[in-house]
XYZ file of C-alpha atoms in Angstrom:
129
model
C 30.959 -6.979 -19.046
C 28.010 -4.800 -17.679
C 30.192 -2.015 -17.308
C 31.611 -2.546 -20.874
C 28.206 -2.569 -22.211
C 27.082 0.654 -20.330
C 29.875 2.521 -21.660
C 29.120 1.261 -25.238
C 25.615 2.175 -24.466
C 26.377 5.482 -23.893
C 28.838 5.879 -26.719
C 26.117 5.056 -28.816
C 23.540 7.240 -27.300
C 26.112 10.515 -27.587
C 26.798 9.380 -31.399
C 22.729 9.230 -32.188
C 22.366 12.427 -30.546
C 25.288 13.684 -32.992
C 24.182 12.382 -36.138
C 20.532 12.884 -35.561
C 19.547 9.589 -35.303
C 18.514 9.612 -32.076
C 16.421 12.961 -32.384
C 16.003 15.356 -35.340
C 16.146 18.246 -32.681
C 19.567 19.732 -31.758
C 19.861 21.867 -28.947
C 23.077 23.250 -30.598
C 22.359 24.359 -33.959
C 25.288 26.633 -33.821
C 27.797 24.054 -33.229
C 26.612 22.142 -36.548
C 26.436 25.579 -38.212
C 30.060 26.422 -37.345
C 31.294 23.091 -37.561
C 29.206 20.854 -39.545
C 28.328 18.591 -36.609
C 27.459 18.874 -32.984
C 30.963 18.983 -31.287
C 29.896 18.224 -28.060
C 28.116 15.113 -28.377
C 31.187 13.865 -30.414
C 33.683 14.788 -27.873
C 31.361 12.862 -25.146
C 31.209 9.815 -27.472
C 35.018 9.797 -27.986
C 35.522 10.554 -24.248
C 33.019 7.667 -23.423
C 35.264 5.376 -25.713
C 38.274 6.379 -24.182
C 37.470 6.107 -20.678
C 35.373 2.953 -21.442
C 38.498 1.108 -22.703
C 40.646 2.037 -19.852
C 38.249 0.865 -17.493
C 37.831 -2.399 -19.417
C 41.548 -2.947 -19.440
C 42.602 -1.582 -16.120
C 39.529 -1.383 -13.745
C 40.356 2.372 -13.399
C 39.193 5.646 -14.657
C 41.985 8.192 -14.649
C 40.775 11.934 -14.085
C 41.631 14.265 -15.533
C 41.729 12.416 -18.699
C 45.617 11.829 -19.573
C 47.330 12.763 -22.643
C 47.208 12.179 -25.659
C 43.388 11.953 -25.341
C 42.622 14.936 -23.484
C 44.174 16.977 -26.517
C 42.454 15.069 -29.055
C 39.175 15.442 -27.368
C 39.454 19.201 -26.470
C 40.255 19.353 -30.388
C 37.129 17.454 -31.307
C 35.044 19.901 -28.884
C 36.358 22.874 -30.401
C 35.801 21.940 -34.084
C 39.559 21.620 -34.853
C 38.781 17.945 -35.989
C 36.918 17.359 -39.535
C 33.586 15.327 -39.319
C 35.265 12.376 -41.001
C 38.000 12.202 -38.690
C 36.021 12.364 -35.563
C 33.956 9.563 -36.677
C 36.870 7.468 -37.484
C 37.981 8.107 -34.254
C 34.656 7.198 -32.398
C 33.572 4.146 -34.558
C 37.423 2.598 -33.944
C 37.042 3.504 -30.057
C 33.629 1.809 -30.590
C 34.993 -1.199 -32.178
C 37.645 -1.853 -29.280
C 34.996 -1.577 -26.900
C 32.879 -4.553 -28.620
C 36.622 -6.414 -28.714
C 36.950 -5.936 -25.230
C 33.533 -7.640 -24.584
C 35.060 -10.568 -25.405
C 38.230 -10.204 -23.481
C 36.384 -8.657 -20.329
C 38.657 -9.423 -17.128
C 35.835 -7.760 -14.764
C 33.289 -9.391 -12.868
C 29.838 -9.175 -14.046
C 28.811 -7.208 -10.610
C 30.802 -5.104 -8.342
C 31.584 -6.352 -4.834
C 28.861 -3.925 -3.186
C 30.030 -5.061 0.336
C 33.452 -4.163 -0.406
C 32.309 -0.684 -1.657
C 29.806 -0.324 1.344
C 32.483 -0.988 3.659
C 34.801 1.638 2.056
C 32.175 4.180 1.888
C 31.338 3.792 5.400
C 35.053 3.990 6.265
C 35.777 7.000 4.414
C 32.842 8.827 5.754
C 33.722 8.043 9.413
C 37.296 9.096 8.906
C 35.862 12.388 7.327
C 33.582 12.913 10.325
C 36.351 12.363 12.762
C 38.818 14.700 11.349
């Protein structure tokens, strides 16, 4: 559940930066002038929703982001998706993440002992090679 809440929090932070509720100052006024909104913040908000849902449902994150999401994210970033549609997509992803909180299949905490063991083995293998 903690991981889903983090994805949701990061998504909401990007959304707040995009729509100006987090700060009135923008680092990318040229994007707003050209597209009517900060497409970079919007793309990151949508990406966090996509990746958060994949992680909530599978326990994994696929990189690079697979289709059809990759094309959608690129279209948002380039400003090809109108603001209203972008907000609809982000809000739908956000709602789906909130729903996943009720159906969370992931443990509350990661298995740190297993992670540490795996990391040590990976480093040792690399150092031997």
